[in-house]
Coordinates of C-alpha atoms in Angstrom, one line a residue:
M1 CA 138.8 -27.0 248.3
R2 CA 139.7 -24.0 250.4
P3 CA 137.9 -23.4 253.8
A4 CA 136.5 -20.3 252.7
R5 CA 134.9 -21.6 249.4
L6 CA 133.5 -24.7 251.4
V7 CA 131.8 -22.4 253.7
A8 CA 130.1 -20.6 251.0
L9 CA 129.1 -23.7 249.3
L10 CA 127.3 -25.1 252.3
A11 CA 125.5 -21.8 253.0
A12 CA 124.3 -21.9 249.4
V13 CA 122.9 -25.6 249.9
A14 CA 121.4 -24.6 253.2
T15 CA 119.1 -22.1 251.2
L16 CA 117.6 -24.9 248.7
P17 CA 114.4 -26.6 249.5
L18 CA 114.9 -29.8 251.4
T19 CA 113.4 -31.8 248.5
S20 CA 116.3 -30.5 246.2
V21 CA 118.8 -32.3 248.7
V22 CA 116.8 -35.3 249.8
A23 CA 114.9 -37.4 247.5
Q24 CA 111.2 -36.9 248.1
A25 CA 109.4 -40.0 249.5
D26 CA 106.9 -41.7 247.1
P27 CA 103.1 -40.8 247.8
P28 CA 101.1 -43.7 249.1
P29 CA 99.1 -45.8 246.6
A30 CA 95.6 -44.6 245.8
P31 CA 92.4 -46.1 244.3
V32 CA 91.4 -45.3 240.7
F33 CA 88.0 -44.2 239.6
E34 CA 86.6 -44.1 236.3
N35 CA 82.8 -43.3 235.5
G36 CA 82.2 -42.9 239.0
Q37 CA 83.4 -46.6 239.9
A38 CA 86.5 -47.9 241.7
Q39 CA 88.8 -49.8 239.3
P40 CA 90.5 -53.0 240.0
V41 CA 94.1 -51.6 240.3
F42 CA 95.2 -53.6 243.4
D43 CA 96.2 -57.3 243.2
P44 CA 93.5 -59.2 245.0
A45 CA 96.0 -61.8 246.1
D46 CA 98.3 -59.1 247.6
V47 CA 96.3 -58.7 250.9
L48 CA 97.0 -58.7 254.6
R49 CA 94.7 -61.0 256.5
E50 CA 94.5 -60.3 260.4
D51 CA 92.5 -61.9 263.3
L52 CA 91.6 -59.9 266.2
W53 CA 89.0 -59.5 268.9
V54 CA 86.9 -56.4 269.6
T55 CA 85.5 -55.6 273.1
A56 CA 81.9 -55.0 273.0
P57 CA 80.3 -53.2 275.9
V58 CA 78.0 -56.0 276.7
D59 CA 77.9 -59.2 278.9
S60 CA 75.3 -61.2 277.0
D61 CA 76.8 -64.5 278.5
R62 CA 76.8 -63.1 282.1
D63 CA 80.4 -64.1 283.1
G64 CA 81.3 -61.0 284.5
K65 CA 83.4 -59.9 281.5
D66 CA 82.6 -57.8 278.4
D67 CA 81.9 -60.0 275.2
K68 CA 84.5 -60.3 272.6
V69 CA 83.8 -60.2 268.7
H70 CA 86.1 -62.2 266.7
A71 CA 86.9 -60.1 263.6
Q72 CA 89.0 -60.8 260.6
V73 CA 90.4 -58.1 258.5
V74 CA 91.4 -58.4 254.9
R75 CA 93.2 -55.2 253.5
P76 CA 95.4 -54.3 250.5
K77 CA 99.0 -54.5 251.4
A78 CA 99.0 -51.0 250.0
T79 CA 97.8 -50.0 253.4
L80 CA 101.3 -50.9 254.8
K81 CA 102.5 -48.1 252.5
G82 CA 100.4 -45.4 254.0
M83 CA 97.2 -45.6 252.1
K84 CA 94.0 -45.4 254.2
V85 CA 90.9 -47.2 253.2
P86 CA 87.3 -47.5 253.9
V87 CA 85.7 -50.7 254.9
V88 CA 82.9 -53.1 253.6
Y89 CA 82.0 -55.1 256.7
Q90 CA 79.7 -58.2 256.8
A91 CA 78.8 -59.4 260.4
S92 CA 77.3 -62.8 260.4
P93 CA 76.4 -65.8 262.8
Y94 CA 77.0 -68.3 260.0
Y95 CA 80.8 -68.3 259.6
A96 CA 81.2 -71.5 261.7
G97 CA 78.4 -73.3 260.2
G98 CA 75.5 -74.4 262.4
N99 CA 74.2 -77.1 264.7
E100 CA 71.6 -79.9 264.7
V101 CA 68.2 -78.4 265.8
A102 CA 64.7 -79.4 266.1
N103 CA 61.8 -77.0 265.1
H104 CA 58.5 -76.5 267.3
N105 CA 55.4 -78.8 266.6
V106 CA 52.9 -76.9 264.7
D107 CA 50.1 -79.4 264.8
V108 CA 48.5 -77.9 268.0
E109 CA 45.5 -76.3 269.0
L110 CA 45.1 -72.5 269.1
Y111 CA 45.1 -70.5 272.2
V112 CA 41.7 -69.6 274.0
P113 CA 42.0 -67.1 276.8
G114 CA 40.8 -68.4 280.1
R115 CA 41.6 -72.1 279.2
P116 CA 44.5 -74.1 279.9
H117 CA 46.7 -74.4 277.0
P118 CA 47.9 -78.2 276.1
P119 CA 51.5 -78.8 276.0
A120 CA 52.9 -78.0 272.6
G121 CA 54.4 -81.5 272.3
P122 CA 58.0 -82.4 271.3
R123 CA 60.2 -80.4 268.9
I124 CA 60.4 -81.9 265.5
A125 CA 63.8 -83.0 264.4
T126 CA 65.2 -81.6 261.2
D127 CA 68.1 -82.3 259.1
K128 CA 71.3 -83.0 260.9
V129 CA 74.0 -80.6 260.4
G130 CA 77.0 -79.7 262.5
P131 CA 79.3 -76.8 263.4
S132 CA 82.4 -76.3 261.2
A133 CA 85.1 -73.7 260.8
P134 CA 85.9 -73.2 257.1
P135 CA 87.9 -70.2 256.1
I136 CA 86.0 -67.0 256.2
T137 CA 85.6 -65.8 252.8
W138 CA 82.8 -63.9 250.6
R139 CA 82.0 -63.7 246.9
Y140 CA 82.7 -59.9 247.1
E141 CA 86.1 -60.1 248.8
Q142 CA 88.5 -59.8 245.9
Y143 CA 86.0 -57.5 244.0
F144 CA 86.4 -54.8 246.9
T145 CA 89.9 -55.4 248.0
S146 CA 91.0 -55.2 244.4
R147 CA 89.5 -51.8 244.2
G148 CA 90.9 -50.2 247.3
F149 CA 88.4 -51.2 250.0
A150 CA 89.2 -53.4 253.0
V151 CA 86.8 -56.2 253.7
V152 CA 86.2 -57.0 257.4
Y153 CA 84.2 -60.1 258.7
G154 CA 82.7 -60.2 262.1
E155 CA 81.3 -63.2 263.9
S156 CA 78.3 -62.5 265.7
L157 CA 78.0 -63.1 269.6
G158 CA 77.9 -66.8 270.5
S159 CA 79.1 -68.0 267.3
G160 CA 82.5 -69.2 266.0
L161 CA 85.4 -67.6 268.0
S162 CA 83.3 -64.8 269.4
T163 CA 82.3 -65.0 273.0
G164 CA 78.6 -63.7 274.2
C165 CA 75.5 -65.5 273.4
P166 CA 73.1 -65.4 270.3
T167 CA 69.6 -64.0 270.9
T168 CA 67.9 -63.8 267.5
G169 CA 68.1 -60.2 267.0
E170 CA 68.1 -58.8 270.5
R171 CA 70.1 -55.8 271.6
N172 CA 73.3 -57.6 272.5
E173 CA 73.9 -58.8 268.9
T174 CA 73.4 -55.2 267.7
I175 CA 76.0 -53.9 270.2
G176 CA 78.4 -56.7 269.2
A177 CA 78.1 -56.0 265.5
R178 CA 78.3 -52.3 266.1
S179 CA 81.5 -52.6 268.2
V180 CA 83.5 -53.4 265.1
V181 CA 82.4 -49.9 263.5
D182 CA 83.5 -48.3 266.7
W183 CA 86.8 -50.0 266.7
L184 CA 87.4 -48.9 262.9
N185 CA 86.6 -45.3 264.4
H186 CA 88.9 -45.7 267.2
R187 CA 86.2 -45.8 269.9
A188 CA 86.6 -49.5 271.0
P189 CA 89.5 -51.6 271.8
A190 CA 90.8 -54.8 270.2
E191 CA 93.5 -57.2 270.6
D192 CA 95.2 -60.1 268.6
A193 CA 95.4 -63.6 269.8
A194 CA 98.4 -62.9 271.9
G195 CA 96.6 -60.1 273.8
K196 CA 98.5 -57.2 272.0
P197 CA 96.4 -53.9 271.4
V198 CA 95.5 -53.7 267.6
K199 CA 94.4 -50.2 266.1
A200 CA 92.6 -49.7 262.8
D201 CA 95.2 -46.9 261.9
W202 CA 95.1 -48.0 258.2
S203 CA 91.2 -47.2 257.9
T204 CA 89.3 -43.9 257.2
G205 CA 86.7 -45.1 259.5
K206 CA 84.1 -45.0 256.9
T207 CA 82.1 -48.3 256.9
G208 CA 79.6 -49.8 254.7
M209 CA 77.7 -53.0 255.9
M210 CA 76.0 -55.6 253.7
G211 CA 74.9 -58.9 253.5
V212 CA 72.1 -61.5 252.7
S213 CA 69.5 -62.7 255.2
Y214 CA 70.6 -62.7 258.8
N215 CA 73.8 -61.1 257.5
G216 CA 71.7 -58.3 256.2
T217 CA 69.6 -58.1 259.0
L218 CA 72.5 -57.1 261.2
P219 CA 73.2 -53.9 259.0
N220 CA 69.7 -53.0 259.7
A221 CA 70.1 -53.3 263.3
V222 CA 73.4 -51.5 263.7
A223 CA 72.2 -48.7 261.4
S224 CA 69.2 -48.2 263.8
T225 CA 71.6 -47.1 266.5
G226 CA 72.7 -44.1 264.6
V227 CA 76.5 -45.1 265.1
R228 CA 78.8 -42.8 263.5
G229 CA 81.2 -43.9 261.0
L230 CA 78.6 -46.3 259.5
E231 CA 78.0 -44.5 256.3
T232 CA 75.9 -46.9 254.2
I233 CA 74.2 -50.2 254.4
V234 CA 73.0 -52.7 251.7
P235 CA 70.5 -55.1 253.4
I236 CA 69.7 -57.9 251.1
A237 CA 66.7 -60.3 251.9
A238 CA 66.9 -58.7 255.3
I239 CA 64.7 -58.5 258.3
S240 CA 63.5 -55.2 259.7
S241 CA 61.2 -56.6 262.3
W242 CA 61.6 -60.1 263.8
Y243 CA 58.1 -60.1 264.8
D244 CA 57.0 -60.0 261.3
Y245 CA 59.5 -63.0 260.7
Y246 CA 58.0 -65.3 263.3
R247 CA 54.4 -63.8 263.9
N248 CA 51.9 -61.7 262.0
D249 CA 49.2 -59.7 263.6
G250 CA 49.0 -62.0 266.7
A251 CA 49.1 -65.2 264.6
V252 CA 52.2 -67.8 265.0
V253 CA 53.4 -67.8 261.5
A254 CA 56.4 -69.4 259.9
A255 CA 59.2 -68.2 257.8
G256 CA 58.4 -70.0 254.4
G257 CA 60.0 -73.6 254.5
F258 CA 60.9 -73.5 258.1
Q259 CA 57.7 -74.4 259.8
G260 CA 58.0 -74.5 263.6
E261 CA 61.2 -72.4 263.7
D262 CA 61.4 -69.7 266.3
T263 CA 64.0 -67.4 268.1
D264 CA 65.1 -70.2 270.4
V265 CA 65.6 -72.6 267.4
L266 CA 67.7 -70.1 265.4
A267 CA 69.8 -69.2 268.5
D268 CA 70.4 -72.9 269.0
Y269 CA 71.6 -73.2 265.3
V270 CA 74.1 -70.4 265.3
Y271 CA 75.4 -71.1 269.0
T272 CA 78.7 -72.6 267.8
R273 CA 81.1 -71.0 270.4
A274 CA 83.4 -73.5 272.0
D275 CA 81.6 -73.2 275.4
R276 CA 78.5 -75.3 274.8
S277 CA 76.8 -74.7 278.4
I278 CA 77.4 -70.9 279.2
C279 CA 74.6 -69.7 277.0
R280 CA 71.7 -72.3 277.8
P281 CA 70.0 -70.2 280.3
V282 CA 69.9 -67.4 277.9
I283 CA 68.4 -69.5 275.0
D284 CA 66.1 -71.1 277.5
G285 CA 64.8 -67.6 278.1
L286 CA 64.1 -67.0 274.6
L287 CA 61.9 -70.1 274.5
A288 CA 59.9 -68.7 277.5
D289 CA 59.5 -65.0 276.4
Q290 CA 58.9 -65.6 272.7
D291 CA 55.3 -66.7 273.5
R292 CA 54.2 -69.2 271.0
V293 CA 50.7 -69.4 272.8
T294 CA 49.3 -66.0 272.2
G295 CA 51.4 -64.5 269.6
D296 CA 51.1 -61.1 271.0
Y297 CA 53.4 -58.3 270.3
S298 CA 55.5 -57.6 273.5
R299 CA 58.6 -55.9 274.7
F300 CA 60.5 -59.1 273.7
W301 CA 59.5 -58.2 270.1
D302 CA 59.8 -54.5 270.4
V303 CA 63.6 -54.6 270.9
R304 CA 63.8 -56.7 267.8
N305 CA 61.8 -54.1 265.7
Y306 CA 64.3 -51.9 264.1
R307 CA 61.7 -49.9 262.2
E308 CA 61.0 -48.5 265.7
D309 CA 64.4 -46.7 265.7
V310 CA 64.3 -45.6 262.0
S311 CA 64.5 -42.0 263.1
K312 CA 68.1 -42.8 264.4
V313 CA 69.4 -43.9 261.0
R314 CA 72.4 -41.8 259.6
A315 CA 73.5 -44.3 257.0
S316 CA 72.2 -44.3 253.5
V317 CA 70.4 -47.6 252.6
L318 CA 70.2 -49.5 249.4
V319 CA 67.5 -52.3 250.1
V320 CA 67.3 -55.2 248.2
H321 CA 64.6 -57.9 248.2
G322 CA 63.0 -60.7 246.3
L323 CA 59.2 -60.1 245.3
N324 CA 58.9 -64.1 245.7
D325 CA 60.8 -64.4 249.0
A326 CA 58.8 -66.6 251.3
N327 CA 61.5 -66.7 254.0
V328 CA 62.1 -63.1 254.7
K329 CA 58.8 -61.9 253.1
T330 CA 58.9 -58.9 250.8
S331 CA 57.2 -56.6 253.3
Q332 CA 60.3 -56.6 255.5
G333 CA 62.1 -54.8 253.0
T334 CA 59.4 -52.5 251.5
K335 CA 58.2 -51.4 255.0
W336 CA 61.9 -50.7 256.0
Y337 CA 62.3 -48.7 252.6
E338 CA 59.0 -46.7 253.3
D339 CA 59.9 -45.8 256.7
L340 CA 63.4 -44.6 255.7
R341 CA 62.0 -42.5 253.0
R342 CA 59.6 -40.7 255.3
H343 CA 62.4 -39.9 257.7
G344 CA 64.6 -38.3 255.0
V345 CA 67.2 -40.9 254.8
E346 CA 69.0 -41.4 251.5
H347 CA 67.5 -44.5 250.0
K348 CA 67.3 -46.9 246.9
I349 CA 65.5 -50.3 246.3
W350 CA 66.1 -53.1 244.1
L351 CA 63.3 -55.6 243.6
H352 CA 63.7 -58.8 241.8
Q353 CA 61.5 -61.9 240.7
A354 CA 63.6 -64.3 242.5
G355 CA 63.2 -65.6 246.2
H356 CA 65.7 -65.3 248.9
A357 CA 68.7 -64.3 246.8
D358 CA 71.6 -62.1 246.2
P359 CA 71.2 -60.1 243.0
Y360 CA 74.8 -61.1 242.1
T361 CA 73.4 -64.4 240.9
L362 CA 70.6 -62.8 239.0
R363 CA 72.1 -59.7 237.1
K364 CA 75.6 -59.7 238.0
E365 CA 77.1 -57.0 235.7
E366 CA 74.5 -54.3 236.4
W367 CA 74.4 -55.0 239.9
L368 CA 78.0 -54.5 240.5
V369 CA 78.0 -51.3 238.6
T370 CA 75.2 -50.1 241.1
L371 CA 77.0 -51.6 244.1
N372 CA 80.3 -50.1 243.0
K373 CA 79.0 -46.6 242.4
W374 CA 77.0 -46.7 245.8
M375 CA 80.1 -47.7 247.8
S376 CA 82.5 -45.3 245.9
H377 CA 80.1 -42.4 246.5
Y378 CA 79.3 -43.1 250.2
L379 CA 82.7 -44.6 251.3
Y380 CA 85.0 -42.6 249.1
G381 CA 83.1 -39.5 248.4
V382 CA 83.2 -39.9 244.6
R383 CA 80.7 -37.4 243.0
N384 CA 79.1 -40.1 240.5
G385 CA 75.3 -39.0 240.8
I386 CA 74.1 -42.2 242.2
E387 CA 72.2 -40.5 244.7
R388 CA 70.3 -38.7 241.9
E389 CA 69.5 -41.8 239.9
P390 CA 66.1 -43.3 239.9
K391 CA 65.1 -44.6 243.3
A392 CA 63.7 -48.0 242.3
T393 CA 64.9 -50.8 240.1
V394 CA 62.3 -53.5 239.5
Q395 CA 62.5 -56.7 237.7
R396 CA 59.3 -57.7 235.8
E397 CA 57.7 -61.2 235.4
D398 CA 59.3 -61.5 232.1
G399 CA 62.6 -61.2 233.4
S400 CA 63.2 -57.7 232.2
W401 CA 64.2 -54.8 234.3
V402 CA 62.9 -51.1 234.8
D403 CA 64.2 -48.2 236.5
E404 CA 61.4 -46.0 238.1
A405 CA 61.4 -42.6 240.0
D406 CA 60.4 -44.4 243.3
W407 CA 58.6 -47.5 244.6
P408 CA 55.6 -48.1 244.5
K409 CA 55.7 -46.1 241.1
P410 CA 54.2 -42.8 241.4
G411 CA 50.5 -43.0 240.5
T412 CA 49.7 -46.2 242.5
A413 CA 46.6 -45.7 244.6
D414 CA 44.2 -47.8 246.5
A415 CA 41.3 -49.3 244.7
T416 CA 38.6 -51.3 246.4
V417 CA 36.9 -54.6 245.3
Y418 CA 33.8 -56.5 246.7
P419 CA 32.9 -60.1 247.1
W420 CA 29.5 -61.3 245.8
P421 CA 27.8 -64.6 246.5
G422 CA 29.0 -68.1 245.4
G423 CA 32.4 -68.4 247.2
A424 CA 32.0 -72.1 247.8
Q425 CA 32.6 -72.5 244.0
R426 CA 33.6 -69.0 242.6
G427 CA 31.7 -65.9 243.3
K428 CA 32.2 -62.6 241.6
L429 CA 34.7 -60.0 242.7
D430 CA 33.2 -56.7 241.6
V431 CA 35.4 -53.8 240.9
R432 CA 32.6 -51.1 241.4
D433 CA 29.8 -52.1 243.6
Q434 CA 29.4 -53.6 247.3
L435 CA 26.8 -56.2 247.5
P436 CA 23.6 -54.1 248.7
G437 CA 20.8 -55.0 250.8
R438 CA 20.3 -57.4 253.7
P439 CA 23.4 -59.4 255.2
V440 CA 24.5 -62.2 252.9
V441 CA 26.6 -64.6 254.9
E442 CA 28.9 -67.4 253.4
R443 CA 30.8 -70.1 255.4
L444 CA 33.7 -72.1 255.3
S445 CA 35.2 -74.9 257.7
D446 CA 38.8 -74.9 258.6
D447 CA 41.0 -77.9 257.3
A448 CA 44.8 -77.2 258.1
G449 CA 45.6 -80.6 256.2
K450 CA 45.0 -79.0 252.9
T451 CA 47.4 -76.4 251.4
I452 CA 46.1 -72.9 250.0
Q453 CA 47.2 -74.2 246.5
E454 CA 45.2 -77.3 246.9
L455 CA 42.2 -75.3 248.0
A456 CA 42.6 -72.7 245.1
D457 CA 42.7 -75.7 242.6
L458 CA 39.4 -77.2 243.6
P459 CA 36.4 -76.1 241.6
S460 CA 34.3 -76.0 244.8
S461 CA 35.4 -76.5 248.5
G462 CA 33.7 -76.3 251.9
N463 CA 37.1 -75.2 253.3
R464 CA 37.7 -71.9 251.4
L465 CA 35.7 -69.1 249.8
S466 CA 36.8 -67.8 246.5
Y467 CA 35.8 -64.5 244.5
S468 CA 36.9 -63.7 241.0
T469 CA 36.9 -60.7 238.7
G470 CA 36.4 -61.4 235.0
A471 CA 39.3 -61.5 232.6
A472 CA 41.4 -58.5 232.5
K473 CA 41.1 -56.4 229.2
Q474 CA 44.6 -55.0 229.8
P475 CA 47.4 -55.8 232.2
V476 CA 46.9 -54.6 235.8
R477 CA 49.7 -53.7 238.0
L478 CA 49.7 -54.2 241.8
A479 CA 52.4 -52.5 243.6
G480 CA 52.3 -52.3 247.7
E481 CA 50.3 -54.0 250.4
A482 CA 46.8 -55.2 249.8
S483 CA 44.4 -55.8 252.6
A484 CA 41.0 -57.5 253.3
D485 CA 38.4 -55.8 255.6
L486 CA 36.1 -58.6 256.8
A487 CA 32.9 -58.6 258.7
I488 CA 33.5 -62.1 260.2
S489 CA 32.1 -64.4 263.0
F490 CA 33.3 -67.8 264.3
D491 CA 31.6 -70.8 265.7
R492 CA 34.8 -71.3 268.1
P493 CA 36.6 -68.9 270.3
A494 CA 39.8 -69.3 268.4
A495 CA 40.7 -69.6 264.6
N496 CA 43.3 -68.5 262.0
V497 CA 42.2 -66.1 259.2
T498 CA 44.0 -66.3 256.0
G499 CA 43.7 -64.1 253.0
V500 CA 45.1 -64.8 249.6
L501 CA 45.3 -63.1 246.1
L502 CA 45.6 -65.4 243.1
D503 CA 46.3 -64.8 239.4
R504 CA 43.8 -67.3 237.6
A505 CA 45.2 -68.0 233.9
P506 CA 42.9 -68.7 231.0
D507 CA 43.5 -72.4 231.3
G508 CA 42.2 -72.3 234.9
T509 CA 45.5 -72.8 236.6
A510 CA 46.1 -70.5 239.6
K511 CA 49.2 -68.8 241.0
V512 CA 49.3 -67.3 244.5
I513 CA 50.5 -63.7 244.3
T514 CA 50.4 -62.9 247.7
R515 CA 48.9 -63.7 251.2
G516 CA 48.4 -62.7 254.7
W517 CA 47.5 -64.0 258.2
T518 CA 45.9 -62.7 261.4
D519 CA 44.7 -63.9 264.8
P520 CA 41.1 -62.3 265.1
Q521 CA 41.9 -62.4 268.9
N522 CA 44.3 -59.5 268.1
R523 CA 41.7 -57.7 265.9
A524 CA 42.3 -54.4 267.7
D525 CA 46.0 -54.5 268.6
P526 CA 48.7 -57.1 267.9
A527 CA 49.9 -56.5 271.4
R528 CA 46.6 -57.4 273.1
T529 CA 44.5 -60.7 273.0
Q530 CA 40.8 -60.2 273.3
P531 CA 38.4 -63.1 273.5
I532 CA 36.1 -64.1 270.6
R533 CA 32.5 -64.8 271.5
P534 CA 31.2 -67.4 269.0
G535 CA 28.3 -66.2 266.9
S536 CA 29.3 -62.4 267.1
S537 CA 30.4 -60.6 264.2
Y538 CA 33.8 -58.8 264.3
R539 CA 35.7 -56.4 262.0
V540 CA 39.0 -58.2 261.1
E541 CA 41.7 -56.9 258.8
V542 CA 44.1 -59.0 256.9
E543 CA 47.2 -57.3 255.5
L544 CA 48.8 -59.1 252.7
I545 CA 52.6 -59.3 252.2
A546 CA 53.8 -56.3 249.7
K547 CA 54.0 -57.2 246.2
D548 CA 54.8 -55.7 242.7
Y549 CA 52.8 -57.9 240.3
V550 CA 51.5 -57.3 236.8
L551 CA 48.3 -59.4 236.2
P552 CA 48.4 -60.1 232.3
A553 CA 45.5 -59.4 229.9
G554 CA 43.0 -62.3 229.8
H555 CA 43.8 -63.4 233.5
K556 CA 41.4 -63.0 236.3
L557 CA 42.2 -61.7 239.8
E558 CA 41.0 -63.7 242.6
F559 CA 40.5 -63.3 246.5
V560 CA 40.4 -66.4 248.5
L561 CA 39.5 -66.6 252.1
A562 CA 40.7 -69.5 254.3
S563 CA 41.3 -70.3 257.8
S564 CA 44.5 -72.0 258.5
D565 CA 47.4 -71.9 256.1
H566 CA 49.2 -75.3 255.9
D567 CA 52.5 -73.8 255.1
F568 CA 52.6 -71.0 257.4
T569 CA 50.2 -70.9 260.5
L570 CA 49.6 -73.3 263.2
R571 CA 47.7 -76.3 262.2
P572 CA 44.8 -77.2 264.7
K573 CA 42.4 -80.1 264.1
P574 CA 39.8 -79.4 261.3
G575 CA 36.5 -78.0 261.9
A576 CA 36.6 -74.5 263.0
G577 CA 33.9 -72.5 261.2
L578 CA 34.1 -69.0 259.8
A579 CA 31.2 -66.7 258.3
I580 CA 31.7 -63.6 256.4
D581 CA 29.0 -61.1 255.8
L582 CA 29.6 -60.2 252.1
T583 CA 27.6 -56.9 252.5
R584 CA 30.3 -55.4 254.9
T585 CA 33.4 -57.1 253.4
S586 CA 35.9 -55.4 250.9
I587 CA 39.4 -55.9 249.4
T588 CA 41.9 -52.9 248.9
L589 CA 44.4 -53.2 246.3
P590 CA 47.3 -51.0 245.4
V591 CA 46.8 -50.3 241.8
L592 CA 49.0 -48.3 239.3
G593 CA 46.4 -45.7 238.2
G594 CA 43.9 -46.5 241.0
K595 CA 40.4 -47.1 240.5
A596 CA 40.1 -45.6 237.0
A597 CA 42.8 -48.2 235.7
L598 CA 41.2 -51.2 237.6
R599 CA 37.7 -50.3 236.3
S600 CA 38.8 -50.0 232.7
S601 CA 40.9 -53.3 232.9
F602 CA 37.6 -55.3 234.0

């Protein structure tokens, strides 16, 4: 080719777009969405698993160094080709198993102001377990990674390969869990096992936290800090106030099935880091500060009350809770939900008939549709309308599910009922009129050796008072928190007070709908103990655990008053006497349709 023609050709080529000369690079892989849901277009086995340690700006083990949170990242290998993904993050103290622990003795006398309190006695040994280090995994891991999300696991401070100390809900645990969100958003440093810095340059920074029980409580805690980048949380069977988990209105109360557990016991259980001595002073401090004597609300509990910081929450929240969860009681979820709604946080709630459970095991397909749409919307920005769907999904007693505008269902209102004489056997519970005239007093004597179910099954008893409606003509739905307003006196300066709602079937069998407890020494304020003068009458309110329950036609609604609750409260020796004035006592029920519906049903 002649030089002149070559120059002309090169000049012509120079005017062409670069893509006409050099093959355009392939675009990075991308997720696929159909019907508002992320689709499983990535091989769940084709993932990259990385271990790293995030620096948290807290020194909870007091060693002069910032704590380190062990995190494990599981992300699609498509992120090596330029795809950036959001994260579904589960923080947990349980990945390394648990230790052998002993619970506190609950067969103790109650606190009396001004009197020396006897020693609590030895802690009671429980089943032996030991720390372990199984591979970290989760039933949701492959589901999310196959749909273009990364999954990140974070070991809570003091557990597994993290440093720091467990403190059962205190701020250091919140800061530790939050630090992973900060790392994903380039605000916190991390390093691998060799000390090499690790950056989350594969992530969009958008993070959703979810988990069950403690693993669901940590999302509540982190969201209550208002951390940026946490776009949504899905707390399942989660705690929103640790005081309400281990105490109730001044009373020392157990999580169902864990009589005698407390913050120090749980911290001992999850304290699985390699150094077995450095956190002993911290956990011993929990034992001193948690106060199993007075049961008073204090600063110790205030920092573990995430509802106090609900105004800081930026993340949307999908609350999931069991209506029969005796461990993390239903009110933990419903109070959190109602506070979020009041503060304008985007919200949705699932309530099911199981106990301490993940809806994955109850209604898998429908649950995954909701969860997928929720995460796709809040983490990928997919406009699928999930935020405009009915706010409440509730499972009914027969196993069916209903979607409703909100919870409680609009139209639910308080209705008051009144006990009439005969409580030693079964007095009347009147849906219209309070007992008139001069004071009418009925008495019971405490016996913590009998369970509430045993007391309810007795045709008559001196250890409880029972009041019943007639048989319902039509179903009655209760949704929310019931309460009992008692005019009550005591023959001793200390006593438990327990209120219970029962469903009495036509065959005479009884089922507990809900229950609640209080320490009458805290009648004015959970944070302040006031002495009781034997023989004096006091106004005492007992708030019962939130419930959504349909009393069938033909069944009776029954209120039972007792002192100690064998399965939940401290258990003093029998004998404390309680007396209520029926003319000044009432029970308030949250009824769909309010007073009119209640009166027409009975």
